[in-house]
PDB file of C-alpha atoms in Angstrom:
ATOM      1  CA  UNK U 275       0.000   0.000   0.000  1.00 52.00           C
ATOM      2  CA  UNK U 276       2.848   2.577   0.606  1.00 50.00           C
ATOM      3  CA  UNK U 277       4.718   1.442  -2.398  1.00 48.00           C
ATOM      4  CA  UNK U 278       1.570   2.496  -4.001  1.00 44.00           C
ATOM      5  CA  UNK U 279       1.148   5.891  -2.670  1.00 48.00           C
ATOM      6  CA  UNK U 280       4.742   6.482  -3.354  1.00 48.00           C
ATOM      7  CA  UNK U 281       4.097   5.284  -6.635  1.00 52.00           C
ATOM      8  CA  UNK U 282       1.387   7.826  -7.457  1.00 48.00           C
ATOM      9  CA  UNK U 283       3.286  10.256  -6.038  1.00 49.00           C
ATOM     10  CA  UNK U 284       6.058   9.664  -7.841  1.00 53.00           C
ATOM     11  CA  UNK U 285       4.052   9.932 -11.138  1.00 55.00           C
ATOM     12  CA  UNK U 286       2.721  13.063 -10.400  1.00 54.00           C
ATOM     13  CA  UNK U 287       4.733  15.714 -12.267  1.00 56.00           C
ATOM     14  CA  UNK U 288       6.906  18.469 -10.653  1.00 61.00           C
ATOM     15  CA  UNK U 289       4.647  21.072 -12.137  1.00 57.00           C
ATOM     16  CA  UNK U 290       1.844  19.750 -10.602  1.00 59.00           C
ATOM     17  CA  UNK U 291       3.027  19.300  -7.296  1.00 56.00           C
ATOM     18  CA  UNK U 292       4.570  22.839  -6.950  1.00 55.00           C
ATOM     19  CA  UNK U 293       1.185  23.882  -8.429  1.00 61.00           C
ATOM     20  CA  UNK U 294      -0.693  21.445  -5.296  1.00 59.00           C
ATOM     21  CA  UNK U 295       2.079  22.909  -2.933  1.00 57.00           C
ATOM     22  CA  UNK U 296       1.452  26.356  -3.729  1.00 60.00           C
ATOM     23  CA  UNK U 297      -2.379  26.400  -3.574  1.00 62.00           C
ATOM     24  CA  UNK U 298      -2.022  24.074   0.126  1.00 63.00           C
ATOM     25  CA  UNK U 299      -0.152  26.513   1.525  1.00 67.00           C
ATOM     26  CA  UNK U 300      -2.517  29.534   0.853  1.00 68.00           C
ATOM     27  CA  UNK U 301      -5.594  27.400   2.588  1.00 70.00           C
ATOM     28  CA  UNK U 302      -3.047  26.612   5.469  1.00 72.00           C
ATOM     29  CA  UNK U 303      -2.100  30.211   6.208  1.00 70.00           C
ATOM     30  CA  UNK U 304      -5.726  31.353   5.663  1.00 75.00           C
ATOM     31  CA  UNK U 305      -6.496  28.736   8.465  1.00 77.00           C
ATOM     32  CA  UNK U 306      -3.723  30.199  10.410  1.00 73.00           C
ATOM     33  CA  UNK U 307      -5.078  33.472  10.471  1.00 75.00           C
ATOM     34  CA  UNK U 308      -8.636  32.505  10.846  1.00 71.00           C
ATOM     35  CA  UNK U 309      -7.791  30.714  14.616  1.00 77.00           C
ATOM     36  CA  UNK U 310      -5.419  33.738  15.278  1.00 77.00           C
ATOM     37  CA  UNK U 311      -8.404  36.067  14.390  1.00 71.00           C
ATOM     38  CA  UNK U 312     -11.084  34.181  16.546  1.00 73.00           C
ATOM     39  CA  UNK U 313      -8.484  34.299  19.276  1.00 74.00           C
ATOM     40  CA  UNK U 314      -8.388  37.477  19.113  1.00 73.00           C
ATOM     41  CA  UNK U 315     -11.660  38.343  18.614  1.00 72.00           C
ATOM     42  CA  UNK U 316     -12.929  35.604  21.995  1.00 73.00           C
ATOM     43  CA  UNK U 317     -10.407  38.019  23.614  1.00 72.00           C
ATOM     44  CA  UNK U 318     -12.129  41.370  22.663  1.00 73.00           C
ATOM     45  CA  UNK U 319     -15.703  40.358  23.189  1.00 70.00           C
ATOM     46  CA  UNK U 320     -14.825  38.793  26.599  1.00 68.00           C
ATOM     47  CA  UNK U 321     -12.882  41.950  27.595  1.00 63.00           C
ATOM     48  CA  UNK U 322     -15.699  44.171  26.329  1.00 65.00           C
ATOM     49  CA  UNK U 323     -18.381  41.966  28.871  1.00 63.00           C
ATOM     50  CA  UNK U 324     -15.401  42.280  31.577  1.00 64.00           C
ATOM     51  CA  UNK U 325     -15.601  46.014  30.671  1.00 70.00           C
ATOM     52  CA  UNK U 326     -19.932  45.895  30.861  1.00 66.00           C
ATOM     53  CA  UNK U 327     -19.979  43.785  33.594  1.00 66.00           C
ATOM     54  CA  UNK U 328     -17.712  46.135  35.800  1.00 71.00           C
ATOM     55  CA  UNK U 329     -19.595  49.073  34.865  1.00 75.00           C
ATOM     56  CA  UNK U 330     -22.951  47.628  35.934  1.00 71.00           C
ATOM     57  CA  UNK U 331     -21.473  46.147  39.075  1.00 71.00           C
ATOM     58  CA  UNK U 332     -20.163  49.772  39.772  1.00 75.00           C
ATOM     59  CA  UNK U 333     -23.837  51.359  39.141  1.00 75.00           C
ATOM     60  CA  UNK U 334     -25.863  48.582  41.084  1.00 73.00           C
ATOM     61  CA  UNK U 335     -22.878  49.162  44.147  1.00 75.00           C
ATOM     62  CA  UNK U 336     -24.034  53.004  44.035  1.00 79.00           C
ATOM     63  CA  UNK U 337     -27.269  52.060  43.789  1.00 77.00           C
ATOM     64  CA  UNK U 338     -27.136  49.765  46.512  1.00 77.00           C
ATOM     65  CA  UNK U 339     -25.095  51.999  48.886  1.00 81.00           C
ATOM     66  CA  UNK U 340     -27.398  55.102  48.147  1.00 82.00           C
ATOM     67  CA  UNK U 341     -30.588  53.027  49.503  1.00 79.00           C
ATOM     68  CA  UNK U 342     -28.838  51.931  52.514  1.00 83.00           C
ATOM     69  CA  UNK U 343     -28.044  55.463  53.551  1.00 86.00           C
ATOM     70  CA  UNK U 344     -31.638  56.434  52.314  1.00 84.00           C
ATOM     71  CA  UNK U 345     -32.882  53.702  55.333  1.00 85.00           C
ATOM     72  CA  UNK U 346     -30.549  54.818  57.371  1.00 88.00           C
ATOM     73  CA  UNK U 347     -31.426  58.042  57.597  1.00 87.00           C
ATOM     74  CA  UNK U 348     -34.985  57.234  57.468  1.00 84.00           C
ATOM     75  CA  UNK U 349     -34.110  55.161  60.426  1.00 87.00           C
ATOM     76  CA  UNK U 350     -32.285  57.959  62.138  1.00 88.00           C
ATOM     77  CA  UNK U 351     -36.025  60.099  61.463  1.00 85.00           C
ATOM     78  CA  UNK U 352     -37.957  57.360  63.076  1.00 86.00           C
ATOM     79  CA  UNK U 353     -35.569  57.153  65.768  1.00 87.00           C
ATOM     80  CA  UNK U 354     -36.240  61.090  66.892  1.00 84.00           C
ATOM     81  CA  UNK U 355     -39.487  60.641  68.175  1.00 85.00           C
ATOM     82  CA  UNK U 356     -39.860  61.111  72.153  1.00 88.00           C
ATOM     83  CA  UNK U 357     -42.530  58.646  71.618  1.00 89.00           C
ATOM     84  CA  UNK U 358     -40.051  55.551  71.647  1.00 90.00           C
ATOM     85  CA  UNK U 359     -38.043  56.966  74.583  1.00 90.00           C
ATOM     86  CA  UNK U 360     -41.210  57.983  76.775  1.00 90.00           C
ATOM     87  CA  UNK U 361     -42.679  54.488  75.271  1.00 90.00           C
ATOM     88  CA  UNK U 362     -39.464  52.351  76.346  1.00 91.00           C
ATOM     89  CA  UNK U 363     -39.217  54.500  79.607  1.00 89.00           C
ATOM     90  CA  UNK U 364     -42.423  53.632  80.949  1.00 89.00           C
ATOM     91  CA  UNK U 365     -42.883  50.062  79.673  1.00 87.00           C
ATOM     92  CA  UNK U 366     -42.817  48.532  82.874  1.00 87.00           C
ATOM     93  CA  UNK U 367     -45.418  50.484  84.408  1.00 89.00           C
ATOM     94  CA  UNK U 368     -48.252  51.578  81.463  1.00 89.00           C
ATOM     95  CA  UNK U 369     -51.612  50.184  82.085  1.00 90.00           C
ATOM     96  CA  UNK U 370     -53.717  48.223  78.736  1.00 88.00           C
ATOM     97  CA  UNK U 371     -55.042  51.655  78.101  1.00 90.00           C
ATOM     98  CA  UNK U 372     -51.768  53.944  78.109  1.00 89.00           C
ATOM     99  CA  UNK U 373     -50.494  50.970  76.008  1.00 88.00           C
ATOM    100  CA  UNK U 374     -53.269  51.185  73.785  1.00 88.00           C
ATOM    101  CA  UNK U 375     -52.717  54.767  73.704  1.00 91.00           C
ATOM    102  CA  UNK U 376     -48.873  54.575  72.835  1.00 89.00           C
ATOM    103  CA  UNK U 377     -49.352  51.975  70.202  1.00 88.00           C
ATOM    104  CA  UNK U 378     -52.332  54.403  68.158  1.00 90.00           C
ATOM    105  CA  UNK U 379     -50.251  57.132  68.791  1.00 90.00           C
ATOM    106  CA  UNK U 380     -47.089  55.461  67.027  1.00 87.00           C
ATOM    107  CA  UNK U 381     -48.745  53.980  64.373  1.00 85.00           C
ATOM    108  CA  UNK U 382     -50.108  57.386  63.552  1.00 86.00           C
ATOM    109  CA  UNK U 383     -45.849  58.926  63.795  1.00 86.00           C
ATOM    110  CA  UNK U 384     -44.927  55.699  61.525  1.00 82.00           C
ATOM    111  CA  UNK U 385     -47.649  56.580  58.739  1.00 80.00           C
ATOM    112  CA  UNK U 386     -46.723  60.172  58.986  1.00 78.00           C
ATOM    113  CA  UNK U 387     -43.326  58.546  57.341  1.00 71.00           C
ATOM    114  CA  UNK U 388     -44.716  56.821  54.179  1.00 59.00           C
ATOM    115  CA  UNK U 389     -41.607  57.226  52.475  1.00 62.00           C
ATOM    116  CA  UNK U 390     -40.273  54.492  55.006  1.00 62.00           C
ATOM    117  CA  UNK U 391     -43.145  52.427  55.390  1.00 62.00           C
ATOM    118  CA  UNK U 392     -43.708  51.835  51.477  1.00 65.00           C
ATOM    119  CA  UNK U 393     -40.946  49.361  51.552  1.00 73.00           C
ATOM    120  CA  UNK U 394     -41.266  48.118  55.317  1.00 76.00           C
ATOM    121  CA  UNK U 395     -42.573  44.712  55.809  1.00 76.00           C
ATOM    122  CA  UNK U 396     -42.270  44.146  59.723  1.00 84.00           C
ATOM    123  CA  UNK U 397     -41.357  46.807  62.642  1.00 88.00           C
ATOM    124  CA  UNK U 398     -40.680  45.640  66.190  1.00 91.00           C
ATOM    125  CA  UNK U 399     -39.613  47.815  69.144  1.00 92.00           C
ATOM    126  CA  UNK U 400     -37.919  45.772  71.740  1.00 94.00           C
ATOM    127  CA  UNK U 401     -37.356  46.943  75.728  1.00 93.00           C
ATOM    128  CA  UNK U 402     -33.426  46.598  76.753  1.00 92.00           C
ATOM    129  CA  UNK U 403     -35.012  42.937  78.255  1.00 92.00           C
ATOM    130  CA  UNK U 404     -36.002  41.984  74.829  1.00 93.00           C
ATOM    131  CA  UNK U 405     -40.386  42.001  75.424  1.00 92.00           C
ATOM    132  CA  UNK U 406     -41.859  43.518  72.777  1.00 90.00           C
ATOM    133  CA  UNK U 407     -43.005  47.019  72.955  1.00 91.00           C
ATOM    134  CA  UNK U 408     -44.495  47.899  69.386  1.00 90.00           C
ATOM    135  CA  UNK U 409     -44.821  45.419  66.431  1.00 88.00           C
ATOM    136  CA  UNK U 410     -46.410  46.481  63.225  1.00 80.00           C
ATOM    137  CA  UNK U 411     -48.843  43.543  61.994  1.00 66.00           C
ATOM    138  CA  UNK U 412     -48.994  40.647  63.024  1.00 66.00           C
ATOM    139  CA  UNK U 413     -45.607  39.258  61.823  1.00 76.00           C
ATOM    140  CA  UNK U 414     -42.445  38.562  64.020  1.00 82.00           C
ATOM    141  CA  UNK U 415     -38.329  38.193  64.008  1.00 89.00           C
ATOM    142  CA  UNK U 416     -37.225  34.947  65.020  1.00 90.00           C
ATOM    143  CA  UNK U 417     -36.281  34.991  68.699  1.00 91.00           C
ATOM    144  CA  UNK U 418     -32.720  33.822  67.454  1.00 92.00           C
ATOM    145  CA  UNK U 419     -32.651  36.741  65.481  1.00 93.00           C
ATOM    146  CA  UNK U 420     -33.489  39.074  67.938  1.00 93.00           C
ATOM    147  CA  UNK U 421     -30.734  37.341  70.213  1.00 94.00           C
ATOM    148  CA  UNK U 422     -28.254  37.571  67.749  1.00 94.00           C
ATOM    149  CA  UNK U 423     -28.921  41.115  66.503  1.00 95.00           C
ATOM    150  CA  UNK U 424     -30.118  42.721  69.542  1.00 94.00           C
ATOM    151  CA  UNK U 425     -26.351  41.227  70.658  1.00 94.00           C
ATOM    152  CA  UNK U 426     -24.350  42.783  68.027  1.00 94.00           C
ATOM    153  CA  UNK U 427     -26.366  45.946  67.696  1.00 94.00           C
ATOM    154  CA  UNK U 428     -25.644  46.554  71.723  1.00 92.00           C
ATOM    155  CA  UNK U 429     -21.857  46.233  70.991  1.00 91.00           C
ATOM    156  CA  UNK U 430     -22.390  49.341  68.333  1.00 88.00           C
ATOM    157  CA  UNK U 431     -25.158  51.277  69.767  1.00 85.00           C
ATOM    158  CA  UNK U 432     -25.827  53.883  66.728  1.00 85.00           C
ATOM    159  CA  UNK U 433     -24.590  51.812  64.147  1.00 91.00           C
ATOM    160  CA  UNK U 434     -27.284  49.988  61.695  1.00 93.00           C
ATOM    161  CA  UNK U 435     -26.801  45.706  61.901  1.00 92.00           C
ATOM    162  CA  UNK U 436     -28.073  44.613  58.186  1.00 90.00           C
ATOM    163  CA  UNK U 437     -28.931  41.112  57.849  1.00 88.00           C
ATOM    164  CA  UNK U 438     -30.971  38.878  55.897  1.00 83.00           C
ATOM    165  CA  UNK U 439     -34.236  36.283  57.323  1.00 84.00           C
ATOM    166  CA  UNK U 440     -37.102  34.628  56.900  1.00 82.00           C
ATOM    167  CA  UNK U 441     -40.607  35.910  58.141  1.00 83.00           C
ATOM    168  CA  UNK U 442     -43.645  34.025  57.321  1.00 80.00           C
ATOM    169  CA  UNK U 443     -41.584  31.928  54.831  1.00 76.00           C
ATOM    170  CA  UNK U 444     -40.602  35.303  52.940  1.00 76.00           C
ATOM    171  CA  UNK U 445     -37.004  36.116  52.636  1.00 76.00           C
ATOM    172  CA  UNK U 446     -36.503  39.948  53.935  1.00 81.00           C
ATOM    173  CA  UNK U 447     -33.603  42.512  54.861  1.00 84.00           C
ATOM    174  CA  UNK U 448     -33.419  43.788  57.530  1.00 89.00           C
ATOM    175  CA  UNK U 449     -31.994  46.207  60.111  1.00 90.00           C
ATOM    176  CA  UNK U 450     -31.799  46.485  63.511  1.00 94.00           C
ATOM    177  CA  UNK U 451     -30.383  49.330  66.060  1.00 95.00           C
ATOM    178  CA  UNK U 452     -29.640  49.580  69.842  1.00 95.00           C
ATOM    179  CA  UNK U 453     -32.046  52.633  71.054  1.00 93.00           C
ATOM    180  CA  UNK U 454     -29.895  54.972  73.724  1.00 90.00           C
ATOM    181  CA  UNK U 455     -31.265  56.758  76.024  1.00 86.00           C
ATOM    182  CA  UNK U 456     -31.031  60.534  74.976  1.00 83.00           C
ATOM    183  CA  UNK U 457     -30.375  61.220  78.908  1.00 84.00           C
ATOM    184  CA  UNK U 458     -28.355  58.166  80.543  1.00 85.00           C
ATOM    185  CA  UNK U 459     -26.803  57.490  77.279  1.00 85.00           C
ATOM    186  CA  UNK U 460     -27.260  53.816  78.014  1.00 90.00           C
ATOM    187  CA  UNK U 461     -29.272  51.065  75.864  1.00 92.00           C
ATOM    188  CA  UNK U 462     -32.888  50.780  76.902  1.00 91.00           C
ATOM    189  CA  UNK U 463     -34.119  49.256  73.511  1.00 94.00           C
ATOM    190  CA  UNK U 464     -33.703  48.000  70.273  1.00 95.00           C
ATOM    191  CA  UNK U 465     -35.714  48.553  67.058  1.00 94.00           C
ATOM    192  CA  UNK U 466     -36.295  45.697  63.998  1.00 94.00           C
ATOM    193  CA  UNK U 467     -37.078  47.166  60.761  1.00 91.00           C
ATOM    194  CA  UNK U 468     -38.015  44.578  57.880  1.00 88.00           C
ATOM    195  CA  UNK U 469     -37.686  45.121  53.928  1.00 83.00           C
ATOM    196  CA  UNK U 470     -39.311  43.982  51.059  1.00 74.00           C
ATOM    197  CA  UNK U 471     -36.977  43.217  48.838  1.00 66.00           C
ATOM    198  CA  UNK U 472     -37.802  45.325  45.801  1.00 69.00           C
ATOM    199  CA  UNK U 473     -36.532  48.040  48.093  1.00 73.00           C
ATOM    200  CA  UNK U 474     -33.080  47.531  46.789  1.00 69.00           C
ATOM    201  CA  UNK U 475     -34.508  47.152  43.187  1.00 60.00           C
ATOM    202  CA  UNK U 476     -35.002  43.812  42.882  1.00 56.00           C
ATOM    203  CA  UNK U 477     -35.909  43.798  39.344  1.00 49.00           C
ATOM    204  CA  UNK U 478     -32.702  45.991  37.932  1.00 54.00           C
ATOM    205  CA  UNK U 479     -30.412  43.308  40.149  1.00 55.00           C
ATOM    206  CA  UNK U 480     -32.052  40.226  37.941  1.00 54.00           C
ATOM    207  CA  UNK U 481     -32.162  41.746  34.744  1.00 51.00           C
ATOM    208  CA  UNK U 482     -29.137  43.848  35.035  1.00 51.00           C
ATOM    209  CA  UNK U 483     -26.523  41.579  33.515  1.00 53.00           C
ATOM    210  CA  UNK U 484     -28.847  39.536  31.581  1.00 56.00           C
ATOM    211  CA  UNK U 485     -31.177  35.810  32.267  1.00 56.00           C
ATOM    212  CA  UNK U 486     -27.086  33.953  32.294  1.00 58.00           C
ATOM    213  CA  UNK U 487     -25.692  36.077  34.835  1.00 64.00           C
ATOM    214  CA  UNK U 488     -26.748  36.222  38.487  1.00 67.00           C
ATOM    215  CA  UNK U 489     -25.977  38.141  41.217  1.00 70.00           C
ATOM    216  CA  UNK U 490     -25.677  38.291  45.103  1.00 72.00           C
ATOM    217  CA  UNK U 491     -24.777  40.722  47.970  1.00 72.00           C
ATOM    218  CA  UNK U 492     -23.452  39.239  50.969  1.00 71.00           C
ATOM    219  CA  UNK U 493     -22.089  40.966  53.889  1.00 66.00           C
ATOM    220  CA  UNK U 494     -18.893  41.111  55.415  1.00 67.00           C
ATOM    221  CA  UNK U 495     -18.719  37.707  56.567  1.00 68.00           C
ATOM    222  CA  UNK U 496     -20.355  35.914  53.440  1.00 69.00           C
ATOM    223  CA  UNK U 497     -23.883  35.717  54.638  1.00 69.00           C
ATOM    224  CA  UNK U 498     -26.593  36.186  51.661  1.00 70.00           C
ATOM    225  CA  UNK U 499     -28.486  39.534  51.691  1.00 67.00           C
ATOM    226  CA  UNK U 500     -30.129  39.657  48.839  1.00 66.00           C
ATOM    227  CA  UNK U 501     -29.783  38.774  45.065  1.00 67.00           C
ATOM    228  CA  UNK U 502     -30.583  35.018  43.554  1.00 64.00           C
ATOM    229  CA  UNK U 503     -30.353  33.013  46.312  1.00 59.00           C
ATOM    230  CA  UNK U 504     -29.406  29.858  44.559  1.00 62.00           C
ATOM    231  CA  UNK U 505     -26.065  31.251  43.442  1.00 60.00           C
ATOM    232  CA  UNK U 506     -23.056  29.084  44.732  1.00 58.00           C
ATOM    233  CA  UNK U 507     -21.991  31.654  47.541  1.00 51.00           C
ATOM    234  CA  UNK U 508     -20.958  29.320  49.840  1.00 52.00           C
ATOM    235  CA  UNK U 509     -18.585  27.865  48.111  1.00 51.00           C
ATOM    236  CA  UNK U 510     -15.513  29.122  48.616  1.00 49.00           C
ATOM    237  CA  UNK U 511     -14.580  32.396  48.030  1.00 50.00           C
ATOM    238  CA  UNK U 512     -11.147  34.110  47.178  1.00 52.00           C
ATOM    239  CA  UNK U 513     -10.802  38.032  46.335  1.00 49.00           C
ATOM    240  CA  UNK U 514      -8.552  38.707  43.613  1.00 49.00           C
ATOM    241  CA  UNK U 515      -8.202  42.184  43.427  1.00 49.00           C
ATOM    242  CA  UNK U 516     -11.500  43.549  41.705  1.00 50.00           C
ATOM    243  CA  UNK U 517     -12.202  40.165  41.058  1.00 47.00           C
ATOM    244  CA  UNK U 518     -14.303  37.235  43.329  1.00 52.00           C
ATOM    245  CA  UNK U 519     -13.468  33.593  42.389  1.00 47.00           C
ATOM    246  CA  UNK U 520     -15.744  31.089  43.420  1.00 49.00           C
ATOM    247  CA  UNK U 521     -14.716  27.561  43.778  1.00 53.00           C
ATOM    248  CA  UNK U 522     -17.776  25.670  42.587  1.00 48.00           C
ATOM    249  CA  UNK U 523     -16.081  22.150  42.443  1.00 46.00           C
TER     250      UNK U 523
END
């Protein structure tokens, strides 16, 4: 069989096989370029999503940060009302009708602030002795929660906990806050704000990098706040610079 092929080859003329040689060589280099162009090319349209994807990431992390100190200082509003302090002061001692009384009179101070209240799905204000003083609705934190929270909150009295839960089976965010005394200075309280999620713009997060990315805010210790929950997140994690890797394996 290869004495045959060496055979034919043999009987092919030199014309012809510089003629063969030169038109291989063309489709060769034309194949040459065509890999080194798609190279290239993968390269540019990958660094052009990099380039999108950072962007967005950068407009969703203002947006993001921009509604957190919107809450906050909604927060800090609600917080300003001698109703809470007189409220928490004399929890030990109101009667069913002074409690009555403090309740209407706080509901009517909370729906004064419908800016807040359009994206609140649960309020609870706690006594330093964690008993409930005011809950909005008929919904409540987990008592592990309020442990938890009420905890690290007293640690940082003025400084807003964010975290993420589960209330009636609905995934929320939340914040919570120790509540100082304006005179002693000390922690006589804590208040439990809920969120719906859209507050954050729950839409613009899913759509914002189209239906094959996903994406999810976590906190500083890798706990989900929002975002698809089903992303791998706690896998593990390694920052790269402006970059997350997550090992999915």
């Amino acid at each position: 069989m290869r004495k045959l092929k060496k055979n034919m080859i043999r009987n092919i003329g030199i014309k012809k096989r510089l003629i063969l040689g030169f038109a291989v060589i063309p489709i060769i280099s034309m194949i040459f370029i065509f890999i080194i162009s798609w190279e290239q090319s993968r390269n540019i349209i990958k660094d052009n999503i990099d380039s999108y994807s950072s962007e967005m990431l950068n407009i969703i992390e203002e947006n993001i940060n921009l509604n957190i100190a919107k809450f906050e200082q909604q927060l800090d509003e609600v917080l300003m009302s001698n109703l809470i302090y007189e409220g928490l002061q004399k929890s030990k001692i109101m009667n069913q009708t002074e409690e009555y009384t403090f309740a209407n009179n706080l509901n009517n101070f909370l729906y004064s602030k419908l800016h807040l209240l359009s994206s609140v799905g649960e309020v609870e204000i706690l006594t330093k002795d964690l008993s409930i003083l005011y809950t909005q609705g008929f919904k409540y934190f987990s008592k592990s929660d309020v442990l938890r929270y009420s905890h690290i909150a007293k640690k940082t009295p003025g400084k807003t906990i964010w975290f993420y839960t589960r209330i009636d089976g609905q995934g929320v965010i939340s914040m919570a806050r120790a509540i100082k005394d304006p005179e002693t200075k000390l922690v006589n309280g804590y208040i439990f704000v809920a969120l719906n999620e859209n507050a954050f713009g729950g839409t613009f997060l899913n759509a914002a990098l189209g239906d094959s990315t996903s994406i999810v805010i976590l906190d500083e210790n890798n706990n989900f706040l929002f975002g698809q929950k089903d992303f791998p997140y706690k896998k593990h994690i390694k920052l790269n610079g402006d970059k997350t890797i997550i090992d999915s394996s």
